[in-house]
Amino acid sequence: MSSNNNLTNTRRPLNSSRLGISSAHPRTTNILNSTNFNPPPRRVSSSKRVDDQFNNTFNNIGTIQKNISPGLLIAASFTSTEKLMEKGLLEVNEEEKVSLSINDIRELFKAKCLDQNLQYLPEREGRFLELIQKHCSGLLFSLKEHGLGENSAKTIRKILANNRNYTIVELCGNRLRDSGTIELAPLLRENDTIVRLDLRSNDIGGNGAKVLFQALLENCTLTSLDLSGLSGINRNHISTKGCKHLSNLLSVNRTLSQLNLASNGMGADGIKLLCKGLVNNNSLIELDISSNNIGHLGCEYLAKVMDTTRIEKLVMERNQITDKGLSIICDKLKSMLMPSLTHWDISENRISSEGVSVLCDMMKIDKSLKILRIESNEFGDKGAEEIAHLLEVNHTVKKLFLGDNAIGDEGAKEIGKVLATNRSLKLLFLNNNFVSDNGAKQIMRGVMENSVLKHLDISYNRIGDKGGLEIAKALSKNNNLQYLNLKQNELCASGEQIADALRKNNTLMIMDFSYNDFSYKSYSSITEALKRNEKNYKSTRVERLKKKISDLQNTEEQLIQVSDELEKETNNEREILEKIEIYEELLENTKKEANYSLDEIQQQYELKKQEKFDTEKKYQTLIEFIEKEAQRLSNEYKMFDEKVEEDRKKVAEIKRAKIQIDREIQEQLKIISQEKAPFMSQIEIEENMKYKEVQKLKNTEKELYMLKRKLMALEQSGLIPQQSEVVVTTDNQVRPPSASGNQQRASPNRRNNRSNSGGTSNRGRGRPQSSSSSRRN
């Protein structure tokens, strides 16, 4: 953890004995010597083995404010107290005094009974006192899976508000929920010694997370917060509502270095809010966002902030990022100058061999990753071959997890070949694959020639006795491998050869060969050999430490030599600077002597420069004008061409339309003519018949007319009396004369006129139109 300008650099004395840490460690000794360390006589912890993780713990210690009490250790690089205990960094000593009074414990027990609706019984109280004695002594306050709820949270806050002894508080697996978290949150404002808070699986939602994160805004000591979900019920679910307040916290917090948010239903939207807070955060080193279904969209948000954070460990398993999301982050890491990411977990993300290829291309350029977990993706032999090619050029990967990826013999052979030459890989997991004897042979041949690999896991495969013989050969020659897992294979008779090989092997201390059909004799021989090697390893620990100290001393001598060389270089640099000052002084004098001539030359130069500038400006203006005109003409010509082309298209369309219309008209005319022909012939026949009838009528009229003329002539001659005058109508009927006397005595002239008018009218009717004229119409 880097120091921040907002925090002071003053550290309070550290009490290593309270964590069960041996003060014999060189780094611890340096720290203790630099402070006024007075270990409390009532607490004495045994010396435990301290490995590289202890160094990481102290390397990540940041600046702390002055109000932190003595004995506080900012343990920022561990994931749980269980792992600290496994590494020997933390010892829970039941003989240590519990920092709680009897009244506090009784009050907490009563609150627990209220949360669980239990009856208060002295026997239960006694058992609870024993639990407190076992789990709440020293620095550790641990009440896991005790059914604690809102009342218990309120009591814990009251008890620990003024308690300065506990630095690790574990309340995972309870039922605090939002109400209990709201009651517990003010403790983070009141207590300045708690460095780790474990609230896994407490059914905490957005409201509880909101109050918790707001309380942490006023806290400057908490370095590790775990809000993940354990398998089962009561998982936390802070969702996007809690992520909004988490973003505000991360943007201002400078002490939180480890954050676990696995299985919280954040989604891509929650990651977006989280990344908004990470933009200005430089303290967070480890981030776990497993099982949040962020998809490739969440990877886009993460990639944008990768170069602004100092995250070294990023756990993203079970997030369905697929090849697309992996490619987004790999492209970002490839473009970064100095990525901080050293531990990356992308297991169970549906990554295929194509995604593995992209990952390997990135790791050939970015060589900062030391631990890669890519289990349960089933990329098969093709992906394993890509990883094998990567290991040929990448020499920074120390731990590689390839379990449950459907790797067969072909992929195992490629990995085995590269193991023979690789000098960086110390841990390799190939468990739960499809490796049989052929693949195991090549892997063990690579192990035989490898001098770096310490840990190999090939459990849950299909390795038989032929592969077991190769394992025996490798163990007889390899003097570096310390852990070998052969669990759940098909080994049987080869157990004797493996036992014989272990008689020559002095380094292998742990080997899991369960669920193989070894004989009892082989089992006993192997167990004895492993115990012997472990005993020898412990007996040579002093020698190894001495060798390490010797190497460090040699390194110190080399540093001294380098320091002397740097000092010589500094002296040489100082002499060179003095000479440069002398030369600069001489140059200044020369400039003063040639000042006048230089001024004239400078003036002429300025005039010429101005003229050149004016000319270039005019030329540039002319060029711009020509370019604009050319552009304008080009645009006009282009527009004209487009218009002509449009007109051509329109003309072509009109022609096509005209042709189509003409065709339709011809077709219609043809149809009409075909339909009209029978009707026209019928009309002609009817017209001829009508014409004949008209002719007949005209002939009849003529005959009547002639009869009238004859009758009139007879009347005039007196041959026919006028009283018998009859009227012949046009339809050849004879009617009597009218009753009117005037009409009876009408003159012949009048009758003639009437006859003439009637004839004229008959003639005026004329001949009906011919069929040809009707046809024309």
PDB file of C-alpha atoms in Angstrom, residues 404-665:
ATOM      1  CA  ASP A 404     -11.044 -29.162 -15.435  1.00  0.00           C
ATOM      2  CA  ASN A 405     -10.373 -27.956 -18.971  1.00  0.00           C
ATOM      3  CA  ALA A 406     -10.888 -31.169 -20.980  1.00  0.00           C
ATOM      4  CA  ILE A 407      -7.155 -31.384 -21.701  1.00  0.00           C
ATOM      5  CA  GLY A 408      -6.172 -34.711 -23.217  1.00  0.00           C
ATOM      6  CA  ASP A 409      -2.903 -36.404 -24.110  1.00  0.00           C
ATOM      7  CA  GLU A 410      -2.085 -34.028 -26.977  1.00  0.00           C
ATOM      8  CA  GLY A 411      -2.261 -30.933 -24.785  1.00  0.00           C
ATOM      9  CA  ALA A 412      -0.430 -32.730 -21.956  1.00  0.00           C
ATOM     10  CA  LYS A 413       2.397 -33.671 -24.332  1.00  0.00           C
ATOM     11  CA  GLU A 414       2.925 -30.027 -25.347  1.00  0.00           C
ATOM     12  CA  ILE A 415       2.966 -28.911 -21.711  1.00  0.00           C
ATOM     13  CA  GLY A 416       5.380 -31.723 -20.833  1.00  0.00           C
ATOM     14  CA  LYS A 417       7.787 -30.634 -23.567  1.00  0.00           C
ATOM     15  CA  VAL A 418       7.909 -27.064 -22.316  1.00  0.00           C
ATOM     16  CA  LEU A 419       8.396 -28.200 -18.693  1.00  0.00           C
ATOM     17  CA  ALA A 420      11.785 -29.560 -19.684  1.00  0.00           C
ATOM     18  CA  THR A 421      13.053 -26.065 -20.536  1.00  0.00           C
ATOM     19  CA  ASN A 422      10.927 -23.751 -18.373  1.00  0.00           C
ATOM     20  CA  ARG A 423      12.750 -22.252 -15.393  1.00  0.00           C
ATOM     21  CA  SER A 424      10.034 -20.097 -13.812  1.00  0.00           C
ATOM     22  CA  LEU A 425       6.957 -22.255 -13.144  1.00  0.00           C
ATOM     23  CA  LYS A 426       6.823 -23.485  -9.550  1.00  0.00           C
ATOM     24  CA  LEU A 427       3.233 -24.737  -9.298  1.00  0.00           C
ATOM     25  CA  LEU A 428       1.167 -26.523 -11.955  1.00  0.00           C
ATOM     26  CA  PHE A 429      -2.391 -27.877 -11.643  1.00  0.00           C
ATOM     27  CA  LEU A 430      -3.633 -30.310 -14.331  1.00  0.00           C
ATOM     28  CA  ASN A 431      -6.288 -32.021 -12.226  1.00  0.00           C
ATOM     29  CA  ASN A 432      -9.715 -33.173 -13.486  1.00  0.00           C
ATOM     30  CA  ASN A 433      -8.662 -33.574 -17.119  1.00  0.00           C
ATOM     31  CA  PHE A 434      -8.467 -36.457 -19.597  1.00  0.00           C
ATOM     32  CA  VAL A 435      -4.743 -37.209 -19.330  1.00  0.00           C
ATOM     33  CA  SER A 436      -3.893 -40.887 -19.717  1.00  0.00           C
ATOM     34  CA  ASP A 437      -0.592 -42.800 -19.841  1.00  0.00           C
ATOM     35  CA  ASN A 438       0.726 -41.165 -23.019  1.00  0.00           C
ATOM     36  CA  GLY A 439       0.217 -37.636 -21.704  1.00  0.00           C
ATOM     37  CA  ALA A 440       1.582 -38.540 -18.263  1.00  0.00           C
ATOM     38  CA  LYS A 441       4.769 -39.958 -19.822  1.00  0.00           C
ATOM     39  CA  GLN A 442       5.607 -36.646 -21.526  1.00  0.00           C
ATOM     40  CA  ILE A 443       4.727 -34.600 -18.433  1.00  0.00           C
ATOM     41  CA  MET A 444       6.975 -36.664 -16.171  1.00  0.00           C
ATOM     42  CA  ARG A 445       9.821 -36.565 -18.712  1.00  0.00           C
ATOM     43  CA  GLY A 446       9.562 -32.778 -18.525  1.00  0.00           C
ATOM     44  CA  VAL A 447       9.523 -32.944 -14.700  1.00  0.00           C
ATOM     45  CA  MET A 448      12.614 -35.154 -14.797  1.00  0.00           C
ATOM     46  CA  GLU A 449      14.595 -32.356 -16.485  1.00  0.00           C
ATOM     47  CA  ASN A 450      12.926 -29.489 -14.616  1.00  0.00           C
ATOM     48  CA  SER A 451      14.802 -27.925 -11.703  1.00  0.00           C
ATOM     49  CA  VAL A 452      12.254 -25.346 -10.531  1.00  0.00           C
ATOM     50  CA  LEU A 453       8.817 -27.001 -10.234  1.00  0.00           C
ATOM     51  CA  LYS A 454       7.812 -27.579  -6.585  1.00  0.00           C
ATOM     52  CA  HIS A 455       4.129 -28.481  -6.795  1.00  0.00           C
ATOM     53  CA  LEU A 456       2.412 -30.726  -9.370  1.00  0.00           C
ATOM     54  CA  ASP A 457      -1.240 -31.824  -9.295  1.00  0.00           C
ATOM     55  CA  ILE A 458      -2.368 -34.446 -11.842  1.00  0.00           C
ATOM     56  CA  SER A 459      -5.198 -35.892  -9.766  1.00  0.00           C
ATOM     57  CA  TYR A 460      -8.539 -37.093 -11.148  1.00  0.00           C
ATOM     58  CA  ASN A 461      -7.126 -38.171 -14.528  1.00  0.00           C
ATOM     59  CA  ARG A 462      -6.818 -41.524 -16.322  1.00  0.00           C
ATOM     60  CA  ILE A 463      -3.194 -42.378 -15.610  1.00  0.00           C
ATOM     61  CA  GLY A 464      -2.482 -46.098 -15.387  1.00  0.00           C
ATOM     62  CA  ASP A 465       0.568 -48.179 -14.526  1.00  0.00           C
ATOM     63  CA  LYS A 466       2.464 -47.239 -17.685  1.00  0.00           C
ATOM     64  CA  GLY A 467       2.239 -43.622 -16.658  1.00  0.00           C
ATOM     65  CA  GLY A 468       3.071 -44.676 -13.094  1.00  0.00           C
ATOM     66  CA  LEU A 469       6.402 -46.110 -14.294  1.00  0.00           C
ATOM     67  CA  GLU A 470       7.282 -42.735 -15.813  1.00  0.00           C
ATOM     68  CA  ILE A 471       6.321 -41.068 -12.522  1.00  0.00           C
ATOM     69  CA  ALA A 472       8.714 -43.398 -10.703  1.00  0.00           C
ATOM     70  CA  LYS A 473      11.543 -42.608 -13.139  1.00  0.00           C
ATOM     71  CA  ALA A 474      10.985 -38.868 -12.713  1.00  0.00           C
ATOM     72  CA  LEU A 475      10.930 -39.078  -8.908  1.00  0.00           C
ATOM     73  CA  SER A 476      14.173 -41.035  -8.867  1.00  0.00           C
ATOM     74  CA  LYS A 477      15.995 -38.242 -10.713  1.00  0.00           C
ATOM     75  CA  ASN A 478      14.127 -35.049  -9.736  1.00  0.00           C
ATOM     76  CA  ASN A 479      15.415 -33.302  -6.593  1.00  0.00           C
ATOM     77  CA  ASN A 480      13.124 -30.258  -6.528  1.00  0.00           C
ATOM     78  CA  LEU A 481       9.523 -31.469  -6.456  1.00  0.00           C
ATOM     79  CA  GLN A 482       8.029 -31.188  -2.935  1.00  0.00           C
ATOM     80  CA  TYR A 483       4.313 -31.863  -3.533  1.00  0.00           C
ATOM     81  CA  LEU A 484       2.717 -34.386  -5.908  1.00  0.00           C
ATOM     82  CA  ASN A 485      -1.016 -35.168  -6.142  1.00  0.00           C
ATOM     83  CA  LEU A 486      -1.932 -38.479  -7.817  1.00  0.00           C
ATOM     84  CA  LYS A 487      -5.383 -38.842  -6.283  1.00  0.00           C
ATOM     85  CA  GLN A 488      -8.154 -40.740  -8.125  1.00  0.00           C
ATOM     86  CA  ASN A 489      -6.158 -42.201 -11.031  1.00  0.00           C
ATOM     87  CA  GLU A 490      -5.824 -45.797 -12.226  1.00  0.00           C
ATOM     88  CA  LEU A 491      -2.484 -46.663 -10.607  1.00  0.00           C
ATOM     89  CA  CYS A 492      -2.010 -50.131  -9.212  1.00  0.00           C
ATOM     90  CA  ALA A 493       1.146 -52.246  -9.595  1.00  0.00           C
ATOM     91  CA  SER A 494       3.319 -49.209 -10.310  1.00  0.00           C
ATOM     92  CA  GLY A 495       3.041 -48.275  -6.631  1.00  0.00           C
ATOM     93  CA  GLU A 496       6.043 -50.485  -5.898  1.00  0.00           C
ATOM     94  CA  GLN A 497       8.197 -48.673  -8.477  1.00  0.00           C
ATOM     95  CA  ILE A 498       7.108 -45.322  -7.050  1.00  0.00           C
ATOM     96  CA  ALA A 499       8.020 -46.506  -3.548  1.00  0.00           C
ATOM     97  CA  ASP A 500      11.453 -47.636  -4.780  1.00  0.00           C
ATOM     98  CA  ALA A 501      12.001 -44.279  -6.506  1.00  0.00           C
ATOM     99  CA  LEU A 502      11.201 -42.383  -3.298  1.00  0.00           C
ATOM    100  CA  ARG A 503      14.086 -44.157  -1.558  1.00  0.00           C
ATOM    101  CA  LYS A 504      16.372 -42.139  -3.830  1.00  0.00           C
ATOM    102  CA  ASN A 505      14.319 -38.946  -3.677  1.00  0.00           C
ATOM    103  CA  ASN A 506      15.113 -36.508  -0.861  1.00  0.00           C
ATOM    104  CA  THR A 507      12.791 -33.587  -1.601  1.00  0.00           C
ATOM    105  CA  LEU A 508       9.217 -34.882  -2.024  1.00  0.00           C
ATOM    106  CA  MET A 509       7.424 -34.398   1.309  1.00  0.00           C
ATOM    107  CA  ILE A 510       3.724 -34.568   0.410  1.00  0.00           C
ATOM    108  CA  MET A 511       2.111 -36.985  -2.023  1.00  0.00           C
ATOM    109  CA  ASP A 512      -1.611 -37.726  -2.190  1.00  0.00           C
ATOM    110  CA  PHE A 513      -2.096 -41.157  -3.779  1.00  0.00           C
ATOM    111  CA  SER A 514      -5.542 -41.920  -2.336  1.00  0.00           C
ATOM    112  CA  TYR A 515      -8.146 -43.759  -4.412  1.00  0.00           C
ATOM    113  CA  ASN A 516      -5.411 -45.722  -6.236  1.00  0.00           C
ATOM    114  CA  ASP A 517      -5.077 -49.474  -5.833  1.00  0.00           C
ATOM    115  CA  PHE A 518      -1.645 -49.493  -4.139  1.00  0.00           C
ATOM    116  CA  SER A 519      -0.600 -52.452  -2.030  1.00  0.00           C
ATOM    117  CA  TYR A 520      -0.152 -52.030   1.715  1.00  0.00           C
ATOM    118  CA  LYS A 521       3.592 -52.530   1.301  1.00  0.00           C
ATOM    119  CA  SER A 522       3.804 -49.734  -1.262  1.00  0.00           C
ATOM    120  CA  TYR A 523       1.650 -47.512   0.931  1.00  0.00           C
ATOM    121  CA  SER A 524       3.909 -48.039   3.944  1.00  0.00           C
ATOM    122  CA  SER A 525       7.120 -47.490   1.964  1.00  0.00           C
ATOM    123  CA  ILE A 526       5.839 -44.308   0.405  1.00  0.00           C
ATOM    124  CA  THR A 527       4.607 -42.949   3.758  1.00  0.00           C
ATOM    125  CA  GLU A 528       7.958 -43.658   5.438  1.00  0.00           C
ATOM    126  CA  ALA A 529       9.894 -42.034   2.607  1.00  0.00           C
ATOM    127  CA  LEU A 530       7.732 -38.905   2.770  1.00  0.00           C
ATOM    128  CA  LYS A 531       8.177 -38.624   6.546  1.00  0.00           C
ATOM    129  CA  ARG A 532      11.921 -39.048   6.145  1.00  0.00           C
ATOM    130  CA  ASN A 533      12.120 -36.292   3.549  1.00  0.00           C
ATOM    131  CA  GLU A 534      10.029 -33.940   5.690  1.00  0.00           C
ATOM    132  CA  LYS A 535      12.257 -34.601   8.695  1.00  0.00           C
ATOM    133  CA  ASN A 536      15.398 -33.965   6.634  1.00  0.00           C
ATOM    134  CA  TYR A 537      13.907 -30.770   5.246  1.00  0.00           C
ATOM    135  CA  LYS A 538      13.225 -29.456   8.740  1.00  0.00           C
ATOM    136  CA  SER A 539      16.680 -30.467   9.931  1.00  0.00           C
ATOM    137  CA  THR A 540      18.341 -28.526   7.130  1.00  0.00           C
ATOM    138  CA  ARG A 541      16.289 -25.411   7.736  1.00  0.00           C
ATOM    139  CA  VAL A 542      19.091 -23.684   9.625  1.00  0.00           C
ATOM    140  CA  GLU A 543      21.554 -24.383   6.847  1.00  0.00           C
ATOM    141  CA  ARG A 544      19.134 -23.038   4.266  1.00  0.00           C
ATOM    142  CA  LEU A 545      18.565 -19.905   6.308  1.00  0.00           C
ATOM    143  CA  LYS A 546      22.297 -19.448   6.677  1.00  0.00           C
ATOM    144  CA  LYS A 547      22.689 -19.823   2.953  1.00  0.00           C
ATOM    145  CA  LYS A 548      19.960 -17.270   2.427  1.00  0.00           C
ATOM    146  CA  ILE A 549      21.680 -14.892   4.838  1.00  0.00           C
ATOM    147  CA  SER A 550      24.956 -15.469   2.994  1.00  0.00           C
ATOM    148  CA  ASP A 551      23.270 -14.699  -0.286  1.00  0.00           C
ATOM    149  CA  LEU A 552      21.804 -11.553   1.214  1.00  0.00           C
ATOM    150  CA  GLN A 553      25.240 -10.560   2.487  1.00  0.00           C
ATOM    151  CA  ASN A 554      26.677 -11.095  -0.973  1.00  0.00           C
ATOM    152  CA  THR A 555      23.863  -9.003  -2.315  1.00  0.00           C
ATOM    153  CA  GLU A 556      24.688  -6.325   0.252  1.00  0.00           C
ATOM    154  CA  GLU A 557      28.328  -6.344  -0.867  1.00  0.00           C
ATOM    155  CA  GLN A 558      27.207  -6.009  -4.443  1.00  0.00           C
ATOM    156  CA  LEU A 559      24.988  -3.104  -3.455  1.00  0.00           C
ATOM    157  CA  ILE A 560      27.950  -1.467  -1.723  1.00  0.00           C
ATOM    158  CA  GLN A 561      30.033  -1.886  -4.858  1.00  0.00           C
ATOM    159  CA  VAL A 562      27.270  -0.426  -6.964  1.00  0.00           C
ATOM    160  CA  SER A 563      26.960   2.429  -4.501  1.00  0.00           C
ATOM    161  CA  ASP A 564      30.704   3.134  -4.791  1.00  0.00           C
ATOM    162  CA  GLU A 565      30.458   3.085  -8.557  1.00  0.00           C
ATOM    163  CA  LEU A 566      27.523   5.465  -8.409  1.00  0.00           C
ATOM    164  CA  GLU A 567      29.525   7.784  -6.174  1.00  0.00           C
ATOM    165  CA  LYS A 568      32.399   7.737  -8.674  1.00  0.00           C
ATOM    166  CA  GLU A 569      29.974   8.481 -11.460  1.00  0.00           C
ATOM    167  CA  THR A 570      28.564  11.337  -9.401  1.00  0.00           C
ATOM    168  CA  ASN A 571      32.033  12.798  -8.925  1.00  0.00           C
ATOM    169  CA  ASN A 572      32.739  12.515 -12.633  1.00  0.00           C
ATOM    170  CA  GLU A 573      29.445  14.189 -13.345  1.00  0.00           C
ATOM    171  CA  ARG A 574      30.327  17.003 -10.964  1.00  0.00           C
ATOM    172  CA  GLU A 575      33.677  17.578 -12.760  1.00  0.00           C
ATOM    173  CA  ILE A 576      31.930  17.583 -16.110  1.00  0.00           C
ATOM    174  CA  LEU A 577      29.431  20.154 -14.833  1.00  0.00           C
ATOM    175  CA  GLU A 578      32.265  22.406 -13.667  1.00  0.00           C
ATOM    176  CA  LYS A 579      33.877  22.221 -17.110  1.00  0.00           C
ATOM    177  CA  ILE A 580      30.553  23.029 -18.705  1.00  0.00           C
ATOM    178  CA  GLU A 581      30.246  26.137 -16.529  1.00  0.00           C
ATOM    179  CA  ILE A 582      33.710  27.298 -17.651  1.00  0.00           C
ATOM    180  CA  TYR A 583      32.841  26.768 -21.312  1.00  0.00           C
ATOM    181  CA  GLU A 584      29.579  28.620 -20.863  1.00  0.00           C
ATOM    182  CA  GLU A 585      31.449  31.577 -19.359  1.00  0.00           C
ATOM    183  CA  LEU A 586      33.859  31.684 -22.335  1.00  0.00           C
ATOM    184  CA  LEU A 587      30.949  31.518 -24.706  1.00  0.00           C
ATOM    185  CA  GLU A 588      29.237  34.415 -22.951  1.00  0.00           C
ATOM    186  CA  ASN A 589      32.320  36.580 -23.348  1.00  0.00           C
ATOM    187  CA  THR A 590      32.566  35.745 -27.027  1.00  0.00           C
ATOM    188  CA  LYS A 591      28.943  36.692 -27.476  1.00  0.00           C
ATOM    189  CA  LYS A 592      29.505  40.084 -25.854  1.00  0.00           C
ATOM    190  CA  GLU A 593      32.460  40.840 -28.168  1.00  0.00           C
ATOM    191  CA  ALA A 594      30.441  40.052 -31.274  1.00  0.00           C
ATOM    192  CA  ASN A 595      27.300  41.730 -29.982  1.00  0.00           C
ATOM    193  CA  TYR A 596      27.112  44.617 -32.529  1.00  0.00           C
ATOM    194  CA  SER A 597      27.645  42.508 -35.629  1.00  0.00           C
ATOM    195  CA  LEU A 598      25.244  39.983 -34.323  1.00  0.00           C
ATOM    196  CA  ASP A 599      22.577  42.681 -33.851  1.00  0.00           C
ATOM    197  CA  GLU A 600      22.912  43.819 -37.479  1.00  0.00           C
ATOM    198  CA  ILE A 601      22.811  40.287 -38.756  1.00  0.00           C
ATOM    199  CA  GLN A 602      19.852  39.650 -36.542  1.00  0.00           C
ATOM    200  CA  GLN A 603      17.978  42.685 -37.927  1.00  0.00           C
ATOM    201  CA  GLN A 604      18.652  41.654 -41.529  1.00  0.00           C
ATOM    202  CA  TYR A 605      17.657  38.164 -40.685  1.00  0.00           C
ATOM    203  CA  GLU A 606      14.421  39.402 -39.143  1.00  0.00           C
ATOM    204  CA  LEU A 607      13.645  41.523 -42.257  1.00  0.00           C
ATOM    205  CA  LYS A 608      14.294  38.613 -44.586  1.00  0.00           C
ATOM    206  CA  LYS A 609      12.322  36.412 -42.322  1.00  0.00           C
ATOM    207  CA  GLN A 610       9.392  38.851 -42.396  1.00  0.00           C
ATOM    208  CA  GLU A 611       9.543  39.103 -46.192  1.00  0.00           C
ATOM    209  CA  LYS A 612       9.628  35.361 -46.478  1.00  0.00           C
ATOM    210  CA  PHE A 613       6.736  35.131 -44.092  1.00  0.00           C
ATOM    211  CA  ASP A 614       4.667  37.644 -46.119  1.00  0.00           C
ATOM    212  CA  THR A 615       5.461  35.833 -49.365  1.00  0.00           C
ATOM    213  CA  GLU A 616       4.586  32.479 -47.866  1.00  0.00           C
ATOM    214  CA  LYS A 617       1.392  33.974 -46.485  1.00  0.00           C
ATOM    215  CA  LYS A 618       0.354  35.311 -49.913  1.00  0.00           C
ATOM    216  CA  TYR A 619       1.309  32.059 -51.546  1.00  0.00           C
ATOM    217  CA  GLN A 620      -0.628  30.180 -48.939  1.00  0.00           C
ATOM    218  CA  THR A 621      -3.658  32.451 -49.439  1.00  0.00           C
ATOM    219  CA  LEU A 622      -3.489  31.918 -53.202  1.00  0.00           C
ATOM    220  CA  ILE A 623      -3.159  28.189 -52.765  1.00  0.00           C
ATOM    221  CA  GLU A 624      -6.146  28.160 -50.413  1.00  0.00           C
ATOM    222  CA  PHE A 625      -8.197  30.217 -52.913  1.00  0.00           C
ATOM    223  CA  ILE A 626      -7.273  27.864 -55.758  1.00  0.00           C
ATOM    224  CA  GLU A 627      -8.085  24.860 -53.631  1.00  0.00           C
ATOM    225  CA  LYS A 628     -11.451  26.336 -52.672  1.00  0.00           C
ATOM    226  CA  GLU A 629     -12.276  27.162 -56.317  1.00  0.00           C
ATOM    227  CA  ALA A 630     -11.161  23.737 -57.420  1.00  0.00           C
ATOM    228  CA  GLN A 631     -13.255  22.210 -54.706  1.00  0.00           C
ATOM    229  CA  ARG A 632     -16.252  24.349 -55.657  1.00  0.00           C
ATOM    230  CA  LEU A 633     -15.929  23.468 -59.357  1.00  0.00           C
ATOM    231  CA  SER A 634     -15.449  19.866 -58.487  1.00  0.00           C
ATOM    232  CA  ASN A 635     -18.585  19.946 -56.361  1.00  0.00           C
ATOM    233  CA  GLU A 636     -20.556  21.698 -59.095  1.00  0.00           C
ATOM    234  CA  TYR A 637     -19.318  19.234 -61.717  1.00  0.00           C
ATOM    235  CA  LYS A 638     -20.172  16.405 -59.407  1.00  0.00           C
ATOM    236  CA  MET A 639     -23.639  17.847 -58.796  1.00  0.00           C
ATOM    237  CA  PHE A 640     -24.115  18.349 -62.587  1.00  0.00           C
ATOM    238  CA  ASP A 641     -23.066  14.759 -63.223  1.00  0.00           C
ATOM    239  CA  GLU A 642     -25.453  13.585 -60.546  1.00  0.00           C
ATOM    240  CA  LYS A 643     -28.262  15.662 -62.051  1.00  0.00           C
ATOM    241  CA  VAL A 644     -27.570  14.376 -65.580  1.00  0.00           C
ATOM    242  CA  GLU A 645     -27.476  10.870 -64.262  1.00  0.00           C
ATOM    243  CA  GLU A 646     -30.775  11.435 -62.481  1.00  0.00           C
ATOM    244  CA  ASP A 647     -32.323  12.866 -65.697  1.00  0.00           C
ATOM    245  CA  ARG A 648     -31.058   9.868 -67.637  1.00  0.00           C
ATOM    246  CA  LYS A 649     -32.587   7.568 -65.112  1.00  0.00           C
ATOM    247  CA  LYS A 650     -35.897   9.478 -65.274  1.00  0.00           C
ATOM    248  CA  VAL A 651     -35.961   9.363 -69.125  1.00  0.00           C
ATOM    249  CA  ALA A 652     -35.206   5.671 -69.025  1.00  0.00           C
ATOM    250  CA  GLU A 653     -37.980   5.156 -66.497  1.00  0.00           C
ATOM    251  CA  ILE A 654     -40.419   7.197 -68.643  1.00  0.00           C
ATOM    252  CA  LYS A 655     -39.517   5.186 -71.735  1.00  0.00           C
ATOM    253  CA  ARG A 656     -39.997   1.960 -69.866  1.00  0.00           C
ATOM    254  CA  ALA A 657     -43.324   3.240 -68.522  1.00  0.00           C
ATOM    255  CA  LYS A 658     -44.470   4.326 -72.042  1.00  0.00           C
ATOM    256  CA  ILE A 659     -43.576   0.957 -73.507  1.00  0.00           C
ATOM    257  CA  GLN A 660     -45.432  -0.737 -70.727  1.00  0.00           C
ATOM    258  CA  ILE A 661     -48.505   1.508 -71.207  1.00  0.00           C
ATOM    259  CA  ASP A 662     -48.486   0.939 -74.995  1.00  0.00           C
ATOM    260  CA  ARG A 663     -48.352  -2.773 -74.417  1.00  0.00           C
ATOM    261  CA  GLU A 664     -51.242  -2.554 -72.004  1.00  0.00           C
ATOM    262  CA  ILE A 665     -53.295  -0.409 -74.453  1.00  0.00           C
TER     263      ILE A 665
END
